[in-house]
Short mmCIF file of C-alpha atoms and ligand atoms in Angstrom, two decimals:
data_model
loop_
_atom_site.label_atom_id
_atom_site.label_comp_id
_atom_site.label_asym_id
_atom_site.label_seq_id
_atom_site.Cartn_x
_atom_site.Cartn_y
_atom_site.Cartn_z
CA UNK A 862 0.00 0.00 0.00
CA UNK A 863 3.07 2.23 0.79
CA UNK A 864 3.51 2.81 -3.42
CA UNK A 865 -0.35 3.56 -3.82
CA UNK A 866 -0.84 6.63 -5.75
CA UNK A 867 -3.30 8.63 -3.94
CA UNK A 868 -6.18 10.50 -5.59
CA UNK A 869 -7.91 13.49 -3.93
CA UNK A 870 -11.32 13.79 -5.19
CA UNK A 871 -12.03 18.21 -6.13
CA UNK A 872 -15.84 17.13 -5.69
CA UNK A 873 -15.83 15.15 -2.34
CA UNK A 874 -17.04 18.17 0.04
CA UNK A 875 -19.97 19.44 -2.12
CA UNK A 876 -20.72 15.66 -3.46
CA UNK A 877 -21.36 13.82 -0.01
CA UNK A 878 -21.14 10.50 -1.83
CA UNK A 879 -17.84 9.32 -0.48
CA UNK A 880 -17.64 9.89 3.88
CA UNK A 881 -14.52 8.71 3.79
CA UNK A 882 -13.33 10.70 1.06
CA UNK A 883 -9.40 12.30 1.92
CA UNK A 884 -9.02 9.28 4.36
CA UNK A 885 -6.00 7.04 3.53
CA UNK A 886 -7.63 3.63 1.94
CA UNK A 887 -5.93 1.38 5.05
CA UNK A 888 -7.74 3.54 7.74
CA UNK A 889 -11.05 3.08 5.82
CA UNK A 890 -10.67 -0.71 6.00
CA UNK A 891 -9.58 -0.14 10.17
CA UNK A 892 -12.63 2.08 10.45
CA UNK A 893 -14.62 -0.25 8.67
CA UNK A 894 -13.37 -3.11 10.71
CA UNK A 895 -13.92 -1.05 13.90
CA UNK A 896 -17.57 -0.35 12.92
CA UNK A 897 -18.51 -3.83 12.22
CA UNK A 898 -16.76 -5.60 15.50
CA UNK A 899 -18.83 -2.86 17.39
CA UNK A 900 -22.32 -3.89 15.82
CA UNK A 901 -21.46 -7.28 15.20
CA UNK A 902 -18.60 -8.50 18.45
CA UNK A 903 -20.95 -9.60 20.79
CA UNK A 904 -21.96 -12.50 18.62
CA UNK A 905 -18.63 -13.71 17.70
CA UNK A 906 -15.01 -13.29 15.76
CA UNK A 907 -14.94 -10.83 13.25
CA UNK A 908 -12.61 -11.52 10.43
CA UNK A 909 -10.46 -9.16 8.69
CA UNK A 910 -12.01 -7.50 6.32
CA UNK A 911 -10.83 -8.20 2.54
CA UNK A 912 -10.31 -4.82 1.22
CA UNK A 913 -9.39 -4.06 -2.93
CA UNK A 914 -5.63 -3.48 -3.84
CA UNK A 915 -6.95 -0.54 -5.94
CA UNK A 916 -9.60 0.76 -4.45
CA UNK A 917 -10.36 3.36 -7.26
CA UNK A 918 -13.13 3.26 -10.18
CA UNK A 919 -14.43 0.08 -9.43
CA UNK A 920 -18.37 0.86 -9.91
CA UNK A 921 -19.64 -0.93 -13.01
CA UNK A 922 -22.59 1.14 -12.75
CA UNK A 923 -22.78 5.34 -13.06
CA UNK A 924 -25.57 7.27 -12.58
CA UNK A 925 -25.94 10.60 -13.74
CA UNK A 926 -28.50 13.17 -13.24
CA UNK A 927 -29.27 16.23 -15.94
CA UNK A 928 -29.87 19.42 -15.04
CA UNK A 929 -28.61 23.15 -16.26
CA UNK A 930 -26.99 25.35 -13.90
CA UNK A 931 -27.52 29.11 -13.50
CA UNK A 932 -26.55 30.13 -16.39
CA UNK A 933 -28.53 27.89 -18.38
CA UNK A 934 -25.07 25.23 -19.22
CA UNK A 935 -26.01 21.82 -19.56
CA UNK A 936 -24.37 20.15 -16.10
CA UNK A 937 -24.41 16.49 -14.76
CA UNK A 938 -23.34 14.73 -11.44
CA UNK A 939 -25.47 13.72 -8.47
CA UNK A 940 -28.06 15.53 -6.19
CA UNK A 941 -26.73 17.46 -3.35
CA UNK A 942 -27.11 15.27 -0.30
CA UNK A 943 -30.81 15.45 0.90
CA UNK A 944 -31.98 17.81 -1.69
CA UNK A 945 -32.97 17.83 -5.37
CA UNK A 946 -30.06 20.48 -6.39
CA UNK A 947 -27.63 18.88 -8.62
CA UNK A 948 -24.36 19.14 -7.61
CA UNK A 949 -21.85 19.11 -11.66
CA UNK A 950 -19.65 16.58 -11.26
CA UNK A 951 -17.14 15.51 -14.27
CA UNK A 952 -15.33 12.97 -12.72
CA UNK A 953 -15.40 10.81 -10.04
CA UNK A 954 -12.81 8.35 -8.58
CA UNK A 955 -15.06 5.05 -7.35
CA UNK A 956 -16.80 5.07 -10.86
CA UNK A 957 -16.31 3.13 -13.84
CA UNK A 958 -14.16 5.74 -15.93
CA UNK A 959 -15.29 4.37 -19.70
CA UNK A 960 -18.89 5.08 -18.30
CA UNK A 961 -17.89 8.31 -17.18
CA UNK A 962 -16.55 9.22 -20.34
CA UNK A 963 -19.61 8.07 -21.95
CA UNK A 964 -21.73 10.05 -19.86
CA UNK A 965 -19.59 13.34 -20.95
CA UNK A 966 -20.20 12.35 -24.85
CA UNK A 967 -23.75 12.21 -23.60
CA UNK A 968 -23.75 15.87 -22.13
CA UNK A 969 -21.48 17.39 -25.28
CA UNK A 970 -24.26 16.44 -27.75
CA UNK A 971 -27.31 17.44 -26.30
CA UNK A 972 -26.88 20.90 -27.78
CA UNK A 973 -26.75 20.33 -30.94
CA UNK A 974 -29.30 17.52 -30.65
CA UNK A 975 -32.01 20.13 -29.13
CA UNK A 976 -32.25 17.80 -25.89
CA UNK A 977 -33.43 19.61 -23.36
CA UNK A 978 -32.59 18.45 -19.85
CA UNK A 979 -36.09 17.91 -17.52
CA UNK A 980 -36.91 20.71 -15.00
CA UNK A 981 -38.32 19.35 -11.93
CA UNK A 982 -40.30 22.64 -11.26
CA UNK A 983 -41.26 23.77 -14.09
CA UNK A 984 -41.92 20.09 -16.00
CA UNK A 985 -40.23 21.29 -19.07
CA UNK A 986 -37.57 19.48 -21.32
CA UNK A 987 -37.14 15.73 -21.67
CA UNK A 988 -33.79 14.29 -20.38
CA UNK A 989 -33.94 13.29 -16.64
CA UNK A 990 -30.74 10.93 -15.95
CA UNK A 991 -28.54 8.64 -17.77
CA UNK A 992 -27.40 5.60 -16.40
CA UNK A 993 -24.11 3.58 -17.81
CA UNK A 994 -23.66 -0.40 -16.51
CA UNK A 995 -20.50 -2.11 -17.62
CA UNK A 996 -20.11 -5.57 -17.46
CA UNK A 997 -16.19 -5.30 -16.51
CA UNK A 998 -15.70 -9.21 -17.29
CA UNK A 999 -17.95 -9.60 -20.81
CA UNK A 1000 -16.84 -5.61 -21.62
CA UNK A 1001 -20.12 -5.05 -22.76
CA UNK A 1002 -21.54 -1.93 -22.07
CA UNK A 1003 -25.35 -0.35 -21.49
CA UNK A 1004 -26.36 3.07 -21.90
CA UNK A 1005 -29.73 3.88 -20.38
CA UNK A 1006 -31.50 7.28 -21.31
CA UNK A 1007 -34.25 8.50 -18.87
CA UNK A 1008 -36.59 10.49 -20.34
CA UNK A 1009 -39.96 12.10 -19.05
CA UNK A 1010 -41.56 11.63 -22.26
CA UNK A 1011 -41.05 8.41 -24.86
CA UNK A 1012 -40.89 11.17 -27.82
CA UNK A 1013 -36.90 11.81 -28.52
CA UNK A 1014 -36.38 13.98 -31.44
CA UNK A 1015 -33.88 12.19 -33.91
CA UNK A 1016 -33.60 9.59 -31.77
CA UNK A 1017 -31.75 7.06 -34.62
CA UNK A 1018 -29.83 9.99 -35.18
CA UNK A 1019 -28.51 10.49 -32.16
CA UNK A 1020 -28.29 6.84 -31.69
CA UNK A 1021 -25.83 6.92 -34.50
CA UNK A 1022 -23.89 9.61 -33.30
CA UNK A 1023 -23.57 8.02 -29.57
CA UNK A 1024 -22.35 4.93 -31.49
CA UNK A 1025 -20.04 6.21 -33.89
CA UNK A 1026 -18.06 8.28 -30.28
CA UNK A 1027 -18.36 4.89 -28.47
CA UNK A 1028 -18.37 1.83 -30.70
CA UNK A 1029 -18.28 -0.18 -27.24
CA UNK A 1030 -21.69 0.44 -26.68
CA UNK A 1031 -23.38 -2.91 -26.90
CA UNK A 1032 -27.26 -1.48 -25.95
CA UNK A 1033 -28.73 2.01 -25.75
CA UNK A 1034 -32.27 1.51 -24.35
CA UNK A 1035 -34.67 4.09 -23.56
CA UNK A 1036 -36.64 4.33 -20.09
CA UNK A 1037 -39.59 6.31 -19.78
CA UNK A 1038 -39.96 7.91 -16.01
CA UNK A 1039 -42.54 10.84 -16.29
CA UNK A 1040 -43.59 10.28 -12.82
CA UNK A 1041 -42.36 12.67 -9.91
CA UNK A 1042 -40.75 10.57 -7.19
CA UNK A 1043 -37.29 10.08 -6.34
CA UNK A 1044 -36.77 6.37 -8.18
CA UNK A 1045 -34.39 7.03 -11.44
CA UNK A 1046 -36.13 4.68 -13.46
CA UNK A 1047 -39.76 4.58 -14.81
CA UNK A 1048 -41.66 1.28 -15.73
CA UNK A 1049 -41.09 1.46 -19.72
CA UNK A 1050 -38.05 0.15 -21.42
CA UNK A 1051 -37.76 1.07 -25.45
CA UNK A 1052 -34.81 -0.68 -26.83
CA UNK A 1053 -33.25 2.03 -29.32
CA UNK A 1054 -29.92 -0.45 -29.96
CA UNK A 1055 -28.89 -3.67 -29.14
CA UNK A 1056 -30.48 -6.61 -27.02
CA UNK A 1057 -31.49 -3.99 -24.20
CA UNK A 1058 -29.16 -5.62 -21.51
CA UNK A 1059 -25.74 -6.87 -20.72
CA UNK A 1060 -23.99 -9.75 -19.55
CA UNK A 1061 -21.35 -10.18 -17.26
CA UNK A 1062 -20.06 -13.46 -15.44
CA UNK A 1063 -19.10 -14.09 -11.87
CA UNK A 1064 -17.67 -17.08 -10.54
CA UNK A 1065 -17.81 -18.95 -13.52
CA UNK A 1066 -21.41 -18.56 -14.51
CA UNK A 1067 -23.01 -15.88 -16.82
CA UNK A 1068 -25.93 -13.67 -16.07
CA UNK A 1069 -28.01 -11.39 -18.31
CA UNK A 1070 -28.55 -7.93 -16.64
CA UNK A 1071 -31.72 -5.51 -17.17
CA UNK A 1072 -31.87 -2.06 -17.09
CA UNK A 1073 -34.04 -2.57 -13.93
CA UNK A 1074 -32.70 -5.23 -12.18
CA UNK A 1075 -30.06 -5.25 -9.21
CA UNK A 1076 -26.28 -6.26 -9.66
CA UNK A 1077 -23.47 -5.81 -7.45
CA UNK A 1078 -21.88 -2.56 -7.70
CA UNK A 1079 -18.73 -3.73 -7.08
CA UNK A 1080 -17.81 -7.58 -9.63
CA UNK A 1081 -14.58 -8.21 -8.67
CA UNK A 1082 -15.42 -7.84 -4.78
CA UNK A 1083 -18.88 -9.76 -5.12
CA UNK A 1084 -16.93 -13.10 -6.52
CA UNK A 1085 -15.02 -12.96 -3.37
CA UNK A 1086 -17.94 -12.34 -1.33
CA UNK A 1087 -19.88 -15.07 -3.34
CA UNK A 1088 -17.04 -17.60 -2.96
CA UNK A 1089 -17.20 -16.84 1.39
CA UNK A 1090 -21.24 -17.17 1.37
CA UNK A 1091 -21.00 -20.74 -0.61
CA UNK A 1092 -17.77 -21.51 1.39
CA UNK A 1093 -20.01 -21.14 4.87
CA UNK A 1094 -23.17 -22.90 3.24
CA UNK A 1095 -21.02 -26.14 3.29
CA UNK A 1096 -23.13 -27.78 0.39
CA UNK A 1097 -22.31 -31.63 -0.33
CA UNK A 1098 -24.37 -31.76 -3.65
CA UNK A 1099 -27.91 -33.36 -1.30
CA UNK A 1100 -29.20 -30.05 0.41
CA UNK A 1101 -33.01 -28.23 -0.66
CA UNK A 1102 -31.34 -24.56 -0.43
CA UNK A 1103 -33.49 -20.82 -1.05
CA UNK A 1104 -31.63 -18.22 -2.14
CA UNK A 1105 -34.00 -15.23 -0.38
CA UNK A 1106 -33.84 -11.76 -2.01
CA UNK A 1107 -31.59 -13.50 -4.97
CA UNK A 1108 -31.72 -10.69 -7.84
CA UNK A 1109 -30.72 -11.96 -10.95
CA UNK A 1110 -30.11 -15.34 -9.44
CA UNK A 1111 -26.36 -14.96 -8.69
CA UNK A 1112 -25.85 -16.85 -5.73
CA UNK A 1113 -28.21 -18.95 -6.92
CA UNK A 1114 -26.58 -19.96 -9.74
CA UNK A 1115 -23.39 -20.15 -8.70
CA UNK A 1116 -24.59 -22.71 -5.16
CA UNK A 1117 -26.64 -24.88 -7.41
CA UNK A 1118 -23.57 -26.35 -8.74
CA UNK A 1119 -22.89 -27.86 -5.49
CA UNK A 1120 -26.34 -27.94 -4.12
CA UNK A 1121 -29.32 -30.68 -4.65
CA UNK A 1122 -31.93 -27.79 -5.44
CA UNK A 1123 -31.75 -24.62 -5.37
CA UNK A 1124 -35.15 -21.50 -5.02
CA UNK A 1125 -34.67 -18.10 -5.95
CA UNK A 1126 -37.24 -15.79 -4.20
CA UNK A 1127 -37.19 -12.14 -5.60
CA UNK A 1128 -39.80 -9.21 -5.34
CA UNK A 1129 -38.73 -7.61 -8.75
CA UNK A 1130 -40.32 -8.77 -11.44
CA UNK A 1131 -37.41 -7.54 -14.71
CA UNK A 1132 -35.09 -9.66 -11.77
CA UNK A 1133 -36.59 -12.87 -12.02
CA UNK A 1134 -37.15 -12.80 -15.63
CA UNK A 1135 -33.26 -12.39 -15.58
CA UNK A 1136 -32.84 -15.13 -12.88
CA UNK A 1137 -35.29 -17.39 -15.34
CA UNK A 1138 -33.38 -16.94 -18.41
CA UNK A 1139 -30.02 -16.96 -16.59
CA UNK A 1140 -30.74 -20.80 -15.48
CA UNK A 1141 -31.14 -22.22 -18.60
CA UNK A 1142 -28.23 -20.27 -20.23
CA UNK A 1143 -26.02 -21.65 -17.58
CA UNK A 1144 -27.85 -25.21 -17.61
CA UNK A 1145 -28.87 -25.03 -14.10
CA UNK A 1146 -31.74 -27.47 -14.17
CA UNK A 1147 -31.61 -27.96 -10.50
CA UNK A 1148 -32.94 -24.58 -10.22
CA UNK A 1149 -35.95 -22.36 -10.39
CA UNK A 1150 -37.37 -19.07 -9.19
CA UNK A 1151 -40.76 -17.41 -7.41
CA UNK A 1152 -41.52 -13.77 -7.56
CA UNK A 1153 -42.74 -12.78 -4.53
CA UNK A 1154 -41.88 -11.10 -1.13
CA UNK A 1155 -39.50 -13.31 0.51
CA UNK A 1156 -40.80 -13.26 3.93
CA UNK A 1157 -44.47 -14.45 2.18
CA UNK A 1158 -42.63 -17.09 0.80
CA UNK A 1159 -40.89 -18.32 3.45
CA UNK A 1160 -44.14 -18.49 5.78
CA UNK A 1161 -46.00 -20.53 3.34
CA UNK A 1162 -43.10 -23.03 3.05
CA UNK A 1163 -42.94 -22.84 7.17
CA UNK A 1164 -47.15 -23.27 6.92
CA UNK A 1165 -47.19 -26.15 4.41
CA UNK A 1166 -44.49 -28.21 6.57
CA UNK A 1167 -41.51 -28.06 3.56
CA UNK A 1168 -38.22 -28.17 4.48
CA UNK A 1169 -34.38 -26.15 3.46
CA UNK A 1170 -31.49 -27.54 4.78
CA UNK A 1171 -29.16 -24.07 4.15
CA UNK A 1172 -30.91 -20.46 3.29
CA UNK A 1173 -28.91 -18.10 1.74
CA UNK A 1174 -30.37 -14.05 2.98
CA UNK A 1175 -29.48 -10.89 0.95
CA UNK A 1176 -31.68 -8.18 1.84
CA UNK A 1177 -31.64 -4.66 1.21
CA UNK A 1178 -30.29 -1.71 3.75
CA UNK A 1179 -33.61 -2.28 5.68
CA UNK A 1180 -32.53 -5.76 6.42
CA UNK A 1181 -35.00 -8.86 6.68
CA UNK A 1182 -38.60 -8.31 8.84
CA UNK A 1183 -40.52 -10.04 11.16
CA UNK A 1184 -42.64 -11.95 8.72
CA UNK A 1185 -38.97 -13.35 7.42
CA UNK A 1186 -37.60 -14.14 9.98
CA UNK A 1187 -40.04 -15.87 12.24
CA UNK A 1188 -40.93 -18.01 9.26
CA UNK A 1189 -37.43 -18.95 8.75
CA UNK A 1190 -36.49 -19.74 12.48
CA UNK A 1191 -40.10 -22.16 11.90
CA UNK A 1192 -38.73 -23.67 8.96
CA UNK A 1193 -35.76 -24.26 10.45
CA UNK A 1194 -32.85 -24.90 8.13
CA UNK A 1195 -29.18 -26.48 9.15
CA UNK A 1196 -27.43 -23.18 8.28
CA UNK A 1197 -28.35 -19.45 7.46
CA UNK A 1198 -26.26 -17.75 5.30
CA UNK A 1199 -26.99 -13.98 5.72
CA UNK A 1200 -24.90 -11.02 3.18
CA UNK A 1201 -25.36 -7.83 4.29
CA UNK A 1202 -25.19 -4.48 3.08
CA UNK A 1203 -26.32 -2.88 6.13
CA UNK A 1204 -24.04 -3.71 9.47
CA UNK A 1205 -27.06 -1.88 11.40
CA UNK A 1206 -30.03 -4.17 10.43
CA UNK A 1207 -27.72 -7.55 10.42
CA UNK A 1208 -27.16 -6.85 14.11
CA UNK A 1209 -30.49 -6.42 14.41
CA UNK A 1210 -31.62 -9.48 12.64
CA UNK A 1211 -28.66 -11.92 14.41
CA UNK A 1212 -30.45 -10.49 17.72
CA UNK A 1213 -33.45 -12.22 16.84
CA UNK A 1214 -31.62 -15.85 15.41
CA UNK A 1215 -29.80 -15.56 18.28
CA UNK A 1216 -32.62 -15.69 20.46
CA UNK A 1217 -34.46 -18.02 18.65
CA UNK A 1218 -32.09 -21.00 18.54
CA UNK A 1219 -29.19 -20.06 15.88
CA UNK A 1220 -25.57 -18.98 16.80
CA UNK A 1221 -23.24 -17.13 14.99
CA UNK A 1222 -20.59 -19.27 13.57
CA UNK A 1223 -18.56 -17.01 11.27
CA UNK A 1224 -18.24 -13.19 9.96
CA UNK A 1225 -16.37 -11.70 6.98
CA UNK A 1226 -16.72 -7.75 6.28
CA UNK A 1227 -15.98 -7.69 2.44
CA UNK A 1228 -14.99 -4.37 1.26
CA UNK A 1229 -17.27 -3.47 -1.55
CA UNK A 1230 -17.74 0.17 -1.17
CA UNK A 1231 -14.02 1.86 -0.94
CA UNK A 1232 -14.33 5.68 0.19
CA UNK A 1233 -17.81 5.34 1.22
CA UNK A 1234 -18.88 4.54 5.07
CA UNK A 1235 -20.80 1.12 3.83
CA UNK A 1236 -19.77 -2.24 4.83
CA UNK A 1237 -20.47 -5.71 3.63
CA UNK A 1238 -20.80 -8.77 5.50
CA UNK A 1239 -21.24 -12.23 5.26
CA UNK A 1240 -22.42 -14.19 8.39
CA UNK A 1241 -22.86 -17.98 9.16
CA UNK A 1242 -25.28 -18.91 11.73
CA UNK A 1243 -26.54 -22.73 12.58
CA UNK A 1244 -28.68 -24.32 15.28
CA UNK A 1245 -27.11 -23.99 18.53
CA UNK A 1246 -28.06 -27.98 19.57
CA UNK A 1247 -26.07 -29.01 16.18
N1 LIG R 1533 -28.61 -11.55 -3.95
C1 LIG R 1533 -28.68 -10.65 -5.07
C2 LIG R 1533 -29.53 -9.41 -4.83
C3 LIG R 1533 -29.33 -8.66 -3.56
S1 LIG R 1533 -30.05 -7.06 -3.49
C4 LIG R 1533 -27.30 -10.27 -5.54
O1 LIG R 1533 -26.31 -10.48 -4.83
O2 LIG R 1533 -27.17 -9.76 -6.64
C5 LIG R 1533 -31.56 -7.33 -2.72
C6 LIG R 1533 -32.65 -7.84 -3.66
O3 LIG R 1533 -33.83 -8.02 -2.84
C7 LIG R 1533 -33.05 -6.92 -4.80
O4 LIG R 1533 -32.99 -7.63 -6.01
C8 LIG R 1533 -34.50 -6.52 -4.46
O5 LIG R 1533 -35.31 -6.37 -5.62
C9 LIG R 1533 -34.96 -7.71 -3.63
N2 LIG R 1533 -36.05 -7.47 -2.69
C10 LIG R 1533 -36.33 -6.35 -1.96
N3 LIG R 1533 -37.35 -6.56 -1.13
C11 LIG R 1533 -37.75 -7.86 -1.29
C12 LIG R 1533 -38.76 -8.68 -0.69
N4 LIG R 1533 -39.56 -8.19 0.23
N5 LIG R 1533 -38.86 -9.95 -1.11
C13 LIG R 1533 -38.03 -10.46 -2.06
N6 LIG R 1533 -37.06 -9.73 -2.67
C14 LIG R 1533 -36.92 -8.45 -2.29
#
């Protein structure tokens, strides 16, 4: 770490995006480490967290928001911490930077395409955000305009144009959001290029991403993350295993090759379509998926007397809720595998396995967010009587 080059980020006070911007990259990993054997110490070892040799533009996916600034210039970055000002932002050090540039091509030609960027307050112009995901292993790339209004003057046009800057473009699709609520993307998808999503591989398998489905921020961290949640699931090839909150059917995927059956369980809809289509282009025929609120899932199972032998967790920040996790101390399973975003809620939820018969047998903070307070964790809990 000594030879790191450091980079100072000219955006990081007005941005509010990375806490631990201006903070060496070891003390982030000791602060992170600090944070989690605080929340998390009472219920066991905490391992040292895995942290990235380069901890710099390692998001595959950039989000940009349009706007003009007081003099009526065309800017782009991110909203102002709690507020819908938009803080112009040309580049940024955790990010993708082939996105990034594409993003800038973006902004350059909206002049001379007419585009008009969206005004929240008034409800005049058209573009809203633009969203770039890179699949950083496949090198495809997705750019995703969001628009107030499916009518974009010469779109093929500017299609072409976008093309001909970036011929690594592999989809341009169009999302329609004309709604006025703080979720970047609308429910319509209009493919202007390409297949209208990417794919990128982890841990040997391949997955198919939508425009509206989730994927780790952060690929080369997630296969390490993956490998530790499989690792603590101990699978011999026998075991019934759901994958709760599973996405695009990742860890899915990537356990069913060790695992007698595996069920996905995922709320978004564009998600399990994904997860679907993902199973039978890896020939995982030991696999399917339900859409459907996990914790709705997991009480009928517990009601209709069915039976898991390992349960992998990933929910959001919020963490799991009651509905969850009572059904899943009733149904019972050898081993809970539980990835976290969200040190906070995980203590939360361990609180209640604890007290309801499971002990915490392992945790790993993964680094997956450099310069940025969050921490990932993976956590092994069993029955205490086993
Ligand atoms: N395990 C996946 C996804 C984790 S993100 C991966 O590693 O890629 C959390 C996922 O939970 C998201 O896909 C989100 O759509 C889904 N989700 C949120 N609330 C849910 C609920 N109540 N029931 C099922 N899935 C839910």
């Amino acid at each position: 770490m000594s030879e790191e080059k450091v980079l100072s980020c000219a955006y990081a006070k007005k941005c509010g995006g990375c806490r631990y911007q201006g903070v060496p990259y070891e003390k982030q990993l000791v602060k992170k480490q600090k944070q989690v054997q605080e929340l998390l110490g009472k219920y066991g070892k905490v391992q040292k967290i895995i942290g990235m040799k380069n901890p710099y533009f390692y998001r595959n996916k950039v989000h940009a928001v349009f706007d003009r600034d007081r003099k009526g210039n065309i800017i782009s970055g991110i909203y102002e911490p709690r507020s819908h000002r938009v803080v112009s932002i040309d580049q940024c050090l955790i990010e993708d930077e082939k996105s990034q540039e594409i993003i800038r091509t973006i902004r350059g030609m909206l002049k001379s395409f007419k585009i008009k960027t969206y005004d929240e307050d008034t409800g005049y112009g058209l573009l809203r955000h633009v969203l770039v995901r890179r699949g950083f292993t496949s090198k495809e790339i997705m750019v995703v305009l969001v628009t107030v209004s499916p009518v974009f003057p010469s779109k093929n046009n500017f299609v072409k144009a976008l093309k001909k800057a970036h011929p690594e473009i592999t989809t341009i699709v169009l999302n329609v959001n004309d709604r006025n609520t703080s979720m970047v993307l609308g429910d319509r998808d209009i493919v202007l290029y390409g297949k209208g999503y990417i794919k990128d591989s982890l841990c040997g398998c391949t997955f198919r991403i939508s425009p509206r489905s989730f994927y780790q921020v952060n690929p080369k961290q997630t296969e390490i993350l993956y490998e530790k949640a499989v690792e603590y699931a101990d699978l011999t090839g026998k075991e019934s295993v759901i994958d709760a909150y599973c996405g695009i059917g990742t860890i899915s995927l990537i356990a069913a090759k060790k695992a007698g059956r595996v069920t996905g369980v995922e709320l978004n809809k564009d998600a399990v379509k994904d997860a679907r289509i993902n199973a039978r282009e890896n020939k995982s025929s030991n696999v399917r998926f339900c859409e459907g609120d996990a914790g709705e899932y997991m009480e009928a199972m517990a009601a209709t007397g069915q039976t898991a032998q390992v349960v992998f967790m990933d929910p959001p920040r919020a963490g799991s809720d009651q509905k969850f996790l009572s059904s899943l101390v009733k149904l019972n399973p050898d081993r809970v595998v539980y990835i976290s975003c969200n040190p906070e809620t995980l203590a939360r939820d361990l609180g209640y396995l604890t007290r309801k018969g499971y002990a915490v047998r392992k945790i790993q903070p993964v680094e997956m967010f450099c310069f940025t307070e969050h921490v990932e964790c993976a956590v092994l809990l069993s029955r205490k009587d086993k």
